[in-house]
CSV table of C-alpha atoms in Angstrom, one decimal:
chain,number,residue,atom,x,y,z
A,1,MET,CA,-62.0,-5.3,71.6
A,2,ASN,CA,-63.8,-2.6,69.6
A,3,TYR,CA,-65.7,-4.4,67.1
A,4,GLU,CA,-66.9,-2.0,64.1
A,5,LYS,CA,-69.0,-2.8,61.3
A,6,VAL,CA,-68.9,-6.6,59.4
A,7,TYR,CA,-68.4,-6.1,55.6
A,8,LEU,CA,-69.6,-9.1,53.2
A,9,CYS,CA,-68.6,-8.0,49.8
A,10,TYR,CA,-68.9,-10.6,47.7
A,11,GLN,CA,-69.4,-12.6,43.4
A,12,ILE,CA,-70.7,-16.2,43.2
A,13,PRO,CA,-68.7,-17.9,42.9
A,14,GLU,CA,-65.1,-17.0,42.2
A,15,TRP,CA,-64.5,-14.5,45.5
A,16,VAL,CA,-65.7,-13.2,49.0
A,17,CYS,CA,-64.5,-10.1,50.7
A,18,VAL,CA,-65.0,-8.8,54.4
A,19,GLU,CA,-64.2,-6.8,57.1
A,20,ASN,CA,-63.4,-6.4,59.9
A,21,TYR,CA,-63.1,-10.5,61.0
A,22,LYS,CA,-63.6,-11.2,64.4
A,23,LYS,CA,-61.4,-14.9,64.4
A,24,LEU,CA,-61.1,-17.5,62.0
A,25,LEU,CA,-62.6,-20.9,63.1
A,26,MET,CA,-61.7,-23.2,60.7
A,27,CYS,CA,-59.6,-23.0,57.4
A,28,THR,CA,-59.5,-25.9,55.1
A,29,SER,CA,-59.7,-26.3,51.3
A,30,ASP,CA,-63.0,-26.8,51.0
A,31,GLN,CA,-64.1,-24.4,53.6
A,32,ILE,CA,-63.3,-22.1,56.2
A,33,ILE,CA,-65.7,-20.6,58.9
A,34,LEU,CA,-65.3,-17.1,60.0
A,35,SER,CA,-66.4,-15.5,63.1
A,36,LEU,CA,-67.7,-11.9,63.4
A,37,LYS,CA,-69.3,-10.0,65.9
A,38,ASP,CA,-72.9,-11.9,67.0
A,39,CYS,CA,-72.7,-14.8,64.3
A,40,ARG,CA,-70.9,-17.2,62.1
A,41,VAL,CA,-70.3,-16.9,58.4
A,42,GLU,CA,-69.5,-20.5,56.9
A,43,ILE,CA,-67.9,-20.3,53.1
A,44,GLU,CA,-68.3,-24.1,51.8
A,45,GLY,CA,-67.2,-24.7,48.0
A,46,LYS,CA,-63.9,-26.2,46.0
A,47,HIS,CA,-60.0,-25.0,46.1
A,48,LEU,CA,-60.5,-22.3,48.7
A,49,GLN,CA,-58.2,-20.1,48.6
A,50,ILE,CA,-57.3,-17.6,51.1
A,51,LYS,CA,-56.1,-14.3,48.6
A,52,TYR,CA,-55.4,-11.9,51.4
A,53,TYR,CA,-55.5,-12.0,55.0
A,54,SER,CA,-55.1,-9.3,57.2
A,55,LYS,CA,-56.2,-8.1,60.9
A,56,ASN,CA,-59.1,-6.5,59.5
A,57,GLU,CA,-59.3,-7.9,55.9
A,58,MET,CA,-59.7,-10.8,54.5
A,59,ARG,CA,-60.3,-12.5,50.4
A,60,ILE,CA,-61.4,-15.5,49.8
A,61,GLU,CA,-60.9,-17.1,46.2
A,62,GLY,CA,-62.0,-20.6,44.7
A,63,CYS,CA,-65.6,-22.1,43.4
A,64,ILE,CA,-67.5,-20.9,46.5
A,65,GLU,CA,-70.7,-23.0,46.5
A,66,THR,CA,-72.5,-22.1,49.3
A,67,ILE,CA,-72.8,-18.2,52.0
A,68,SER,CA,-74.9,-19.2,55.6
A,69,TYR,CA,-75.2,-17.0,58.7
A,70,HIS,CA,-75.5,-18.7,62.1
A,71,LYS,CA,-76.6,-17.0,65.0
B,1,MET,CA,-53.5,-6.1,44.3
B,2,ALA,CA,-50.9,-4.8,42.0
B,3,GLU,CA,-49.1,-2.6,44.3
B,4,ASP,CA,-48.9,-5.5,46.9
B,5,ALA,CA,-47.8,-7.4,44.3
B,6,VAL,CA,-44.6,-4.8,43.2
B,7,LYS,CA,-44.3,-3.8,47.0
B,8,ALA,CA,-43.8,-8.3,47.6
B,9,PHE,CA,-41.3,-7.9,45.0
B,10,PHE,CA,-39.3,-4.9,46.0
B,11,TYR,CA,-39.1,-6.3,49.3
B,12,GLY,CA,-38.6,-9.8,48.8
B,13,SER,CA,-41.1,-12.3,49.8
B,14,LEU,CA,-41.7,-16.4,51.2
B,15,THR,CA,-43.7,-18.5,50.4
B,16,ILE,CA,-44.3,-21.1,53.5
B,17,GLU,CA,-44.9,-24.2,53.6
B,18,ILE,CA,-46.8,-25.0,57.6
B,19,VAL,CA,-47.4,-28.6,58.9
B,20,THR,CA,-49.7,-27.9,62.3
B,21,GLU,CA,-53.0,-29.1,63.2
B,22,GLU,CA,-53.9,-25.7,64.4
B,23,LEU,CA,-53.7,-23.6,61.5
B,24,GLU,CA,-55.9,-21.5,63.0
B,25,ARG,CA,-54.6,-20.4,66.1
B,26,PHE,CA,-51.4,-20.1,64.0
B,27,LEU,CA,-53.5,-18.0,61.6
B,28,ASN,CA,-55.2,-15.4,64.0
B,29,ILE,CA,-52.2,-14.4,66.0
B,30,CYS,CA,-50.7,-13.6,62.6
B,31,SER,CA,-53.8,-11.4,62.2
B,32,TYR,CA,-53.4,-10.4,66.4
B,33,ASN,CA,-50.3,-9.6,65.9
B,34,ASP,CA,-51.0,-7.4,62.3
B,35,LEU,CA,-48.7,-10.0,59.8
B,36,ILE,CA,-49.8,-10.3,55.7
B,37,LEU,CA,-50.1,-13.1,54.5
B,38,TRP,CA,-51.2,-13.6,51.0
B,39,ASP,CA,-52.1,-16.7,48.5
B,40,LEU,CA,-53.6,-19.5,51.8
B,41,GLN,CA,-53.5,-22.3,50.4
B,42,ALA,CA,-54.8,-24.7,52.3
B,43,GLU,CA,-54.4,-28.8,51.2
B,44,ASP,CA,-54.4,-32.3,53.2
B,45,LYS,CA,-51.8,-32.0,55.7
B,46,SER,CA,-49.7,-29.0,54.6
B,47,THR,CA,-50.2,-25.2,54.7
B,48,LYS,CA,-48.9,-22.9,51.3
B,49,PHE,CA,-48.6,-19.2,52.1
B,50,CYS,CA,-46.8,-16.6,50.9
B,51,VAL,CA,-45.4,-13.5,53.4
B,52,TYR,CA,-42.5,-11.2,53.4
B,53,LYS,CA,-39.2,-11.3,54.1
B,54,LYS,CA,-38.8,-9.0,57.1
B,55,ASP,CA,-41.9,-10.0,58.0
B,56,PHE,CA,-40.3,-14.2,58.4
B,57,GLU,CA,-38.3,-14.1,61.9
B,58,LYS,CA,-42.5,-13.2,63.6
B,59,TYR,CA,-43.6,-15.9,62.1
B,60,GLU,CA,-41.0,-18.4,63.2
B,61,GLU,CA,-41.6,-17.1,67.0
B,62,ILE,CA,-45.2,-17.8,66.3
B,63,GLY,CA,-44.8,-20.7,64.6
B,64,LYS,CA,-42.1,-21.8,67.2
B,65,LYS,CA,-45.7,-20.5,70.4
B,66,THR,CA,-47.8,-22.8,68.0
B,67,SER,CA,-46.0,-25.3,67.4
B,68,CYS,CA,-45.7,-25.7,63.7
B,69,ARG,CA,-42.6,-26.3,61.5
B,70,LEU,CA,-42.5,-23.0,58.6
B,71,HIS,CA,-40.1,-24.9,55.7
B,72,ILE,CA,-39.3,-22.1,53.4
B,73,ILE,CA,-40.1,-23.3,49.6
B,74,LYS,CA,-39.6,-20.6,48.1
B,75,GLU,CA,-37.4,-17.0,47.7
B,76,ASN,CA,-39.4,-13.8,45.4
B,77,GLY,CA,-38.3,-9.9,44.8
B,78,TRP,CA,-35.4,-8.7,44.4
B,79,PRO,CA,-33.6,-8.9,47.5
B,80,TYR,CA,-33.3,-12.8,46.5
B,81,LEU,CA,-32.7,-12.2,42.4
B,82,PHE,CA,-30.6,-9.4,43.4
B,83,ARG,CA,-28.4,-12.1,45.1
B,84,LYS,CA,-28.4,-14.0,41.7
B,85,ILE,CA,-27.2,-12.1,40.0
B,86,LYS,CA,-24.3,-11.1,42.8
B,87,ALA,CA,-23.6,-15.4,41.8
B,88,ARG,CA,-23.0,-14.1,37.8
B,89,LYS,CA,-21.8,-10.8,37.2
B,90,SER,CA,-20.5,-12.0,34.2
B,91,PHE,CA,-23.7,-13.4,32.9
B,92,PHE,CA,-25.8,-10.2,33.8
B,93,PHE,CA,-22.4,-8.1,33.1
B,94,GLY,CA,-23.4,-9.2,29.7
B,95,ILE,CA,-26.5,-8.8,29.1
B,96,PHE,CA,-26.3,-4.9,30.6
B,97,LEU,CA,-23.6,-4.6,28.2
B,98,GLY,CA,-25.9,-5.2,25.6
B,99,ILE,CA,-28.8,-3.6,26.3
B,100,PHE,CA,-26.2,-0.4,26.6
B,101,LEU,CA,-24.9,-1.4,23.1
B,102,ILE,CA,-28.3,-1.7,21.3
B,103,ILE,CA,-29.5,1.7,22.5
B,104,ALA,CA,-26.1,3.1,21.8
B,105,ALA,CA,-26.2,1.8,18.1
B,106,SER,CA,-30.3,2.3,17.7
B,107,GLN,CA,-29.0,6.0,18.0
B,108,CYS,CA,-27.1,6.2,15.3
B,109,ILE,CA,-27.9,6.0,11.1
B,110,TRP,CA,-25.7,2.5,10.0
B,111,ARG,CA,-26.6,3.0,6.6
B,112,VAL,CA,-28.1,5.8,4.1
B,113,GLU,CA,-30.4,4.8,1.0
B,114,ILE,CA,-31.4,6.7,-1.9
B,115,TYR,CA,-33.6,7.0,-5.1
B,116,GLY,CA,-34.8,8.3,-7.9
B,117,ASN,CA,-31.4,9.3,-9.0
B,118,PHE,CA,-30.4,8.8,-12.9
B,119,TYR,CA,-29.0,11.5,-13.2
B,120,TYR,CA,-26.9,12.5,-10.8
B,121,GLY,CA,-24.7,9.8,-9.7
B,122,GLU,CA,-25.4,7.9,-6.3
B,123,ASP,CA,-21.2,8.4,-5.4
B,124,THR,CA,-21.7,13.0,-5.5
B,125,ILE,CA,-24.3,12.3,-3.8
B,126,ARG,CA,-23.0,10.2,-1.1
B,127,ARG,CA,-20.2,12.8,-1.1
B,128,PHE,CA,-23.0,15.7,-1.0
B,129,LEU,CA,-24.2,14.1,2.0
B,130,ARG,CA,-20.4,12.8,3.1
B,131,THR,CA,-19.9,17.1,3.3
B,132,GLU,CA,-22.6,17.9,5.0
B,133,GLY,CA,-21.9,15.5,7.6
B,134,ILE,CA,-24.3,12.7,7.1
B,135,ASN,CA,-22.2,9.4,7.5
B,136,SER,CA,-22.5,6.4,8.1
B,137,PRO,CA,-22.5,5.9,11.2
B,138,CYS,CA,-23.8,9.5,12.7
B,139,MET,CA,-25.7,9.7,15.7
B,140,LYS,CA,-29.8,10.4,14.5
B,141,ASN,CA,-30.8,14.1,16.1
B,142,GLN,CA,-27.5,15.6,13.8
B,143,ILE,CA,-29.5,14.9,11.2
B,144,ASN,CA,-32.1,18.4,10.4
B,145,CYS,CA,-34.1,15.9,7.2
B,146,LEU,CA,-36.0,19.4,5.8
B,147,SER,CA,-32.6,20.8,5.9
B,148,LEU,CA,-31.4,18.5,4.7
B,149,ALA,CA,-33.9,18.2,2.1
B,150,ALA,CA,-33.3,22.3,1.2
B,151,ASP,CA,-30.0,21.2,0.9
B,152,ILE,CA,-30.1,18.9,-1.3
B,153,ARG,CA,-32.5,20.6,-3.9
B,154,LYS,CA,-29.7,23.8,-3.8
B,155,GLU,CA,-26.6,22.1,-4.5
B,156,PHE,CA,-28.0,19.6,-7.5
B,157,PRO,CA,-30.6,21.6,-9.4
B,158,ARG,CA,-32.1,18.8,-12.2
B,159,VAL,CA,-33.3,17.3,-8.3
B,160,VAL,CA,-37.3,18.6,-8.0
B,161,TRP,CA,-38.9,16.8,-5.3
B,162,VAL,CA,-37.3,15.1,-2.1
B,163,SER,CA,-38.0,13.6,0.8
B,164,VAL,CA,-35.3,12.6,2.9
B,165,LYS,CA,-37.1,10.5,5.8
B,166,ARG,CA,-35.0,8.1,9.0
B,167,LYS,CA,-37.0,4.9,9.0
B,168,GLY,CA,-35.9,2.7,11.7
B,169,ALA,CA,-31.4,3.5,11.7
B,170,TYR,CA,-31.8,3.9,7.6
B,171,LEU,CA,-31.8,7.2,6.5
B,172,THR,CA,-33.7,7.2,3.2
B,173,VAL,CA,-32.9,10.1,0.4
B,174,GLU,CA,-35.5,10.5,-2.1
B,175,LEU,CA,-35.0,12.4,-5.3
B,176,LYS,CA,-37.4,13.2,-8.6
B,177,GLU,CA,-35.5,14.4,-10.8
B,178,ASN,CA,-36.6,16.7,-14.6
B,179,GLU,CA,-36.5,15.0,-16.9
B,180,LEU,CA,-37.7,17.0,-19.7
B,181,ILE,CA,-34.3,18.8,-19.6
B,182,GLU,CA,-32.1,15.9,-19.3
B,183,GLU,CA,-34.4,15.1,-22.6
B,184,LYS,CA,-33.4,18.6,-24.1
B,185,SER,CA,-30.0,18.6,-22.9
B,186,GLU,CA,-29.7,14.7,-24.7
B,187,GLU,CA,-30.9,16.3,-27.8
B,188,THR,CA,-28.2,19.2,-27.9
B,189,ASN,CA,-25.4,16.8,-26.5
B,190,LEU,CA,-26.2,15.0,-30.2
B,191,ALA,CA,-23.6,15.6,-32.3
B,192,ALA,CA,-24.1,14.2,-36.0
B,193,ALA,CA,-21.3,12.0,-36.6
B,194,ASP,CA,-19.8,8.6,-39.0
B,195,LEU,CA,-18.8,5.8,-37.9
B,196,VAL,CA,-15.2,4.3,-39.0
B,197,SER,CA,-13.4,2.0,-38.5
B,198,GLU,CA,-10.7,1.7,-35.9
B,199,TYR,CA,-9.6,-1.1,-37.4
B,200,ASN,CA,-8.0,-2.5,-40.6
B,201,GLY,CA,-9.8,-6.0,-41.7
B,202,LYS,CA,-13.2,-7.8,-43.0
B,203,VAL,CA,-16.6,-6.9,-42.2
B,204,VAL,CA,-18.8,-9.8,-41.4
B,205,SER,CA,-21.9,-8.3,-40.5
B,206,ILE,CA,-23.4,-4.7,-40.1
B,207,VAL,CA,-26.6,-3.8,-39.2
B,208,THR,CA,-27.7,0.0,-39.3
B,209,ARG,CA,-29.8,1.5,-36.2
B,210,ASN,CA,-29.2,5.3,-38.0
B,211,GLY,CA,-27.6,6.6,-40.8
B,212,THR,CA,-26.3,5.3,-44.4
B,213,ALA,CA,-24.6,2.3,-44.6
B,214,GLN,CA,-21.1,2.7,-46.3
B,215,VAL,CA,-20.2,-0.7,-46.2
B,216,LYS,CA,-21.3,-4.4,-46.6
B,217,THR,CA,-20.1,-7.9,-45.9
B,218,GLY,CA,-17.6,-9.3,-46.9
B,219,ASP,CA,-16.0,-5.6,-47.9
B,220,LEU,CA,-12.3,-4.9,-46.8
B,221,CYS,CA,-12.6,-1.7,-44.1
B,222,SER,CA,-9.1,-0.1,-43.1
B,223,LYS,CA,-8.0,2.4,-40.5
B,224,GLY,CA,-9.9,5.6,-40.3
B,225,GLN,CA,-13.1,4.3,-42.7
B,226,ILE,CA,-16.1,5.6,-42.6
B,227,MET,CA,-18.8,2.6,-41.8
B,228,ILE,CA,-22.7,4.2,-41.6
B,229,SER,CA,-22.5,7.6,-42.7
B,230,GLY,CA,-24.5,9.8,-40.2
B,231,MET,CA,-25.0,12.1,-44.2
B,232,ILE,CA,-28.7,10.7,-44.9
B,233,PRO,CA,-29.5,11.9,-48.1
B,234,LEU,CA,-33.0,13.3,-49.1
B,235,VAL,CA,-34.4,12.6,-51.9
B,236,ASN,CA,-37.3,14.0,-54.2
B,237,GLU,CA,-39.3,12.5,-57.1
B,238,ALA,CA,-37.0,11.6,-59.2
B,239,SER,CA,-34.6,10.2,-57.0
B,240,GLU,CA,-32.7,13.2,-56.6
B,241,VAL,CA,-30.4,13.8,-53.9
B,242,TYR,CA,-31.4,17.8,-53.4
B,243,ASP,CA,-30.3,18.2,-49.5
B,244,TYR,CA,-28.7,15.7,-46.5
B,245,GLU,CA,-29.5,15.2,-43.2
B,246,LYS,CA,-26.8,15.1,-40.5
B,247,THR,CA,-26.9,12.4,-38.0
B,248,LYS,CA,-25.5,10.7,-35.4
B,249,ALA,CA,-24.6,7.1,-36.3
B,250,ASP,CA,-25.3,4.6,-34.9
B,251,GLY,CA,-24.9,0.6,-36.1
B,252,ASP,CA,-22.7,-2.9,-34.4
B,253,VAL,CA,-20.9,-3.4,-37.4
B,254,PHE,CA,-18.1,-6.2,-36.8
B,255,LEU,CA,-14.8,-6.4,-38.5
B,256,GLN,CA,-12.6,-10.2,-39.1
B,257,TYR,CA,-9.2,-8.7,-37.8
B,258,LYS,CA,-5.4,-9.1,-36.8
B,259,ILE,CA,-4.4,-8.4,-34.1
B,260,TYR,CA,-0.1,-8.4,-33.5
B,261,TYR,CA,1.1,-10.4,-30.5
B,262,TYR,CA,5.3,-9.5,-29.7
B,263,ASN,CA,6.1,-10.8,-26.3
B,264,GLU,CA,10.6,-11.5,-26.1
B,265,ILE,CA,11.7,-13.3,-22.8
B,266,PRO,CA,15.3,-13.0,-21.8
B,267,ARG,CA,16.5,-15.9,-20.4
B,268,ILE,CA,18.5,-14.8,-17.9
B,269,GLN,CA,15.7,-14.1,-15.4
B,270,GLU,CA,16.2,-12.6,-11.4
B,271,ILE,CA,14.3,-14.3,-9.4
B,272,LYS,CA,14.1,-14.0,-5.3
B,273,VAL,CA,15.9,-16.7,-3.4
B,274,ILE,CA,14.1,-16.1,-0.1
B,275,LYS,CA,16.9,-15.7,2.8
B,276,LYS,CA,15.4,-16.2,6.2
B,277,GLU,CA,12.1,-16.7,6.5
B,278,GLN,CA,10.5,-15.4,9.6
B,279,LYS,CA,7.2,-15.8,10.7
B,280,SER,CA,4.1,-15.0,9.8
B,281,VAL,CA,1.7,-12.8,11.7
B,282,SER,CA,-2.5,-12.2,11.3
B,283,VAL,CA,-3.3,-9.5,10.8
B,284,PHE,CA,-7.2,-8.6,10.3
B,285,LEU,CA,-7.1,-5.6,7.8
B,286,GLY,CA,-9.0,-4.5,5.6
B,287,HIS,CA,-6.9,-4.0,2.8
B,288,HIS,CA,-8.0,-0.7,2.1
B,289,LEU,CA,-6.2,0.3,5.1
B,290,CYS,CA,-3.7,-1.6,4.9
B,291,GLY,CA,-3.2,0.4,0.4
B,292,MET,CA,-2.9,3.7,3.2
B,293,PHE,CA,0.7,2.7,4.4
B,294,PRO,CA,3.0,3.1,1.8
B,295,GLN,CA,4.4,0.5,-0.8
B,296,LYS,CA,8.1,0.3,0.3
B,297,TRP,CA,6.7,-1.6,3.9
B,298,PHE,CA,5.2,-4.5,2.4
B,299,ASP,CA,7.8,-5.1,-0.4
B,300,ARG,CA,9.9,-7.8,1.6
B,301,SER,CA,6.1,-9.2,2.9
B,302,GLN,CA,3.6,-11.6,0.6
B,303,PHE,CA,-0.5,-11.1,1.9
B,304,ILE,CA,-2.9,-14.2,1.5
B,305,LEU,CA,-6.1,-13.2,2.1
B,306,VAL,CA,-7.6,-15.1,3.8
B,307,ASN,CA,-11.6,-14.7,3.0
B,308,GLU,CA,-11.8,-12.7,-0.5
B,309,ASN,CA,-15.4,-12.4,0.6
B,310,THR,CA,-15.4,-10.4,3.3
B,311,LYS,CA,-11.7,-9.3,2.4
B,312,TRP,CA,-11.0,-8.3,6.1
B,313,GLY,CA,-8.9,-11.4,7.1
B,314,MET,CA,-4.8,-11.2,6.0
B,315,LYS,CA,-2.0,-12.5,6.0
B,316,ILE,CA,1.3,-11.2,6.4
B,317,HIS,CA,3.9,-13.3,5.6
B,318,SER,CA,6.9,-11.8,5.8
B,319,PHE,CA,10.7,-12.3,4.5
B,320,THR,CA,13.4,-11.5,3.6
B,321,TYR,CA,15.4,-12.6,0.1
B,322,GLU,CA,18.1,-11.4,-2.7
B,323,LYS,CA,17.5,-11.7,-6.2
B,324,GLU,CA,19.9,-14.4,-7.3
B,325,LYS,CA,20.0,-14.7,-10.8
B,326,ASN,CA,18.7,-18.4,-12.9
B,327,ILE,CA,19.4,-19.2,-16.9
B,328,CYS,CA,16.0,-20.7,-17.4
B,329,SER,CA,16.2,-24.5,-19.0
B,330,GLU,CA,14.0,-24.5,-22.6
B,331,LYS,CA,11.1,-25.6,-21.2
B,332,GLU,CA,10.8,-23.6,-18.6
B,333,ILE,CA,10.8,-20.5,-21.4
B,334,LYS,CA,8.7,-21.7,-23.4
B,335,ALA,CA,5.7,-22.3,-20.0
B,336,MET,CA,6.5,-18.7,-19.5
B,337,ALA,CA,6.4,-17.9,-23.1
B,338,VAL,CA,2.7,-20.1,-23.5
B,339,GLU,CA,1.0,-18.2,-20.0
B,340,GLY,CA,2.5,-14.7,-21.9
B,341,ILE,CA,-0.3,-15.8,-25.0
B,342,ASN,CA,-2.7,-17.6,-22.9
B,343,ARG,CA,-2.5,-14.2,-20.6
B,344,GLU,CA,-2.5,-11.9,-23.5
B,345,LEU,CA,-6.3,-15.1,-24.7
B,346,ALA,CA,-7.7,-14.0,-22.1
B,347,ARG,CA,-7.0,-10.0,-22.4
B,348,ILE,CA,-8.8,-10.1,-25.1
B,349,ARG,CA,-11.5,-12.3,-24.7
B,350,LYS,CA,-12.4,-10.0,-21.4
B,351,LYS,CA,-12.9,-7.7,-24.7
B,352,GLY,CA,-15.7,-10.1,-25.7
B,353,VAL,CA,-13.8,-9.9,-28.6
B,354,GLN,CA,-14.2,-14.0,-30.7
B,355,ILE,CA,-10.7,-15.0,-31.0
B,356,LEU,CA,-10.9,-17.5,-34.4
B,357,LYS,CA,-7.4,-18.6,-34.9
B,358,ASN,CA,-3.6,-18.3,-33.3
B,359,ASP,CA,-0.8,-17.7,-35.5
B,360,VAL,CA,1.8,-16.6,-32.3
B,361,THR,CA,4.7,-18.5,-33.1
B,362,ILE,CA,7.8,-19.6,-29.8
B,363,ASP,CA,11.7,-19.0,-31.0
B,364,ILE,CA,14.3,-19.9,-29.1
B,365,ASN,CA,17.1,-19.0,-28.9
B,366,ASP,CA,20.6,-18.3,-26.3
B,367,ALA,CA,19.6,-15.8,-25.7
B,368,SER,CA,15.6,-15.2,-25.4
B,369,CYS,CA,12.2,-16.6,-26.3
B,370,ILE,CA,10.8,-14.4,-29.2
B,371,SER,CA,7.2,-15.1,-28.9
B,372,LYS,CA,5.8,-13.7,-32.0
B,373,GLY,CA,2.1,-13.5,-34.1
B,374,THR,CA,-0.9,-12.0,-34.7
B,375,PHE,CA,-4.3,-13.7,-33.4
B,376,THR,CA,-7.1,-13.6,-35.9
B,377,VAL,CA,-9.9,-11.7,-34.6
B,378,ILE,CA,-13.7,-10.9,-34.7
B,379,GLY,CA,-15.0,-8.5,-32.8
B,380,LYS,CA,-17.6,-5.0,-32.7
B,381,ALA,CA,-15.4,-2.2,-34.9
B,382,GLY,CA,-16.8,1.6,-34.0
B,383,VAL,CA,-15.8,4.7,-33.4
B,384,PRO,CA,-18.1,7.6,-33.8
B,385,LYS,CA,-16.0,10.6,-35.7
B,386,ALA,CA,-17.4,13.9,-36.0
B,387,ILE,CA,-18.9,15.6,-39.3
B,388,THR,CA,-17.1,18.6,-40.4
B,389,ALA,CA,-17.4,18.5,-44.0
B,390,GLU,CA,-19.9,20.0,-46.0
B,391,PRO,CA,-21.6,17.8,-48.2
B,392,VAL,CA,-22.1,18.9,-51.9
B,393,LEU,CA,-26.3,19.3,-52.6
B,394,ASP,CA,-26.4,18.7,-56.8
B,395,GLY,CA,-29.9,17.8,-56.4
B,396,LYS,CA,-30.3,21.0,-53.9
B,397,ASP,CA,-29.5,23.1,-56.8
B,398,ILE,CA,-31.5,21.6,-59.5
B,399,MET,CA,-33.8,22.2,-57.1
B,400,ASN,CA,-33.7,25.4,-57.2
B,401,GLU,CA,-33.6,25.4,-60.6
B,402,GLN,CA,-36.3,23.9,-61.6
């Protein structure tokens, strides 16, 4: 699969929008972990909800506290 | 987002609850198969999310692969709503019919209100509007307010300003009439007149507003006698009458007079004996509608007004009868005579006359019952009578001589 550039836009603490993600690694109401092309994104907060989920795009809403990147 | 909500409504959507420990795997397979879901809410043991109705079979397949159990919690959107509507056809038909009737009714003018008319009666204006095709109800698009206003001004010359406007289901016609013309015409219509008595009686009180009083309290007054004269004498410094000013006599004169009463009731009365009674039929017709039918249709029927306020509910009690002659007893005939006297008294009272004394006696003989006598009453008297005779101007002659 050819992954293009990853876009991550957010408005803390309301929402985060991720485009061209690779895989969903973990999904709970407190933490969502996404696998990107060459890194991993951890979104932590409370009452997290996937407002929209499709092949290329995902929008997460809730009380977002941190967004961290891991190689 | 709004587009998605509209799409979800028209295609139909399902709220699904999934119980699995491999939620991420399930979601990744969905994503790989290009399936869309939204409002995903992960809880401790279960996860809820919304999907399109058309994709549900694919989700079920993925659920089988990942050993998940899918439960439909809620069905949303038009396809499910349509199913509900089909089950409650009459209810929704009623709603749509109601909406249709409201829309249809809002296209009509249901009431015409007229303001500011003093000289022209409301009936006159309404009659004119009817000739113009404006009746209540009538269609709104039939009314051209500008041309209607112009027509009103043309038809009614006293109207100096007119405004016709539609406000909801009302048509409001506001007028302004020329008051100056009215005053002038009143003045010209004012003819000199005396106030003359129409009864023979005694003057109880007299209050003169215009003219010269010719009688005073306690005077006897005969029919046709002038009570208040329309000639006002003009006097000079020597207290001599030199001219008369003609005016319309006006005032309140109360006379005590007698009203004669005579009523003869034959003892042999024709009474209607009901031979065959038929069933009552309730007909909901306004009495003005009944008035459209010939009277003979209802000769052998009795109308009972069910609701006097609305005057719409009406019951027809139909029967056949024969006329029979019946000799009334003294008690019956006396009751009829008393009823006649009371009816006459009520009729007199309606005129605003005070009844002082009732001297009517009832005389019953073998053939009839005669009630005769007088009612002594106090009532307002006086009718205007135009002044025709010219006054003798003694005073004026004197002035000329001087």
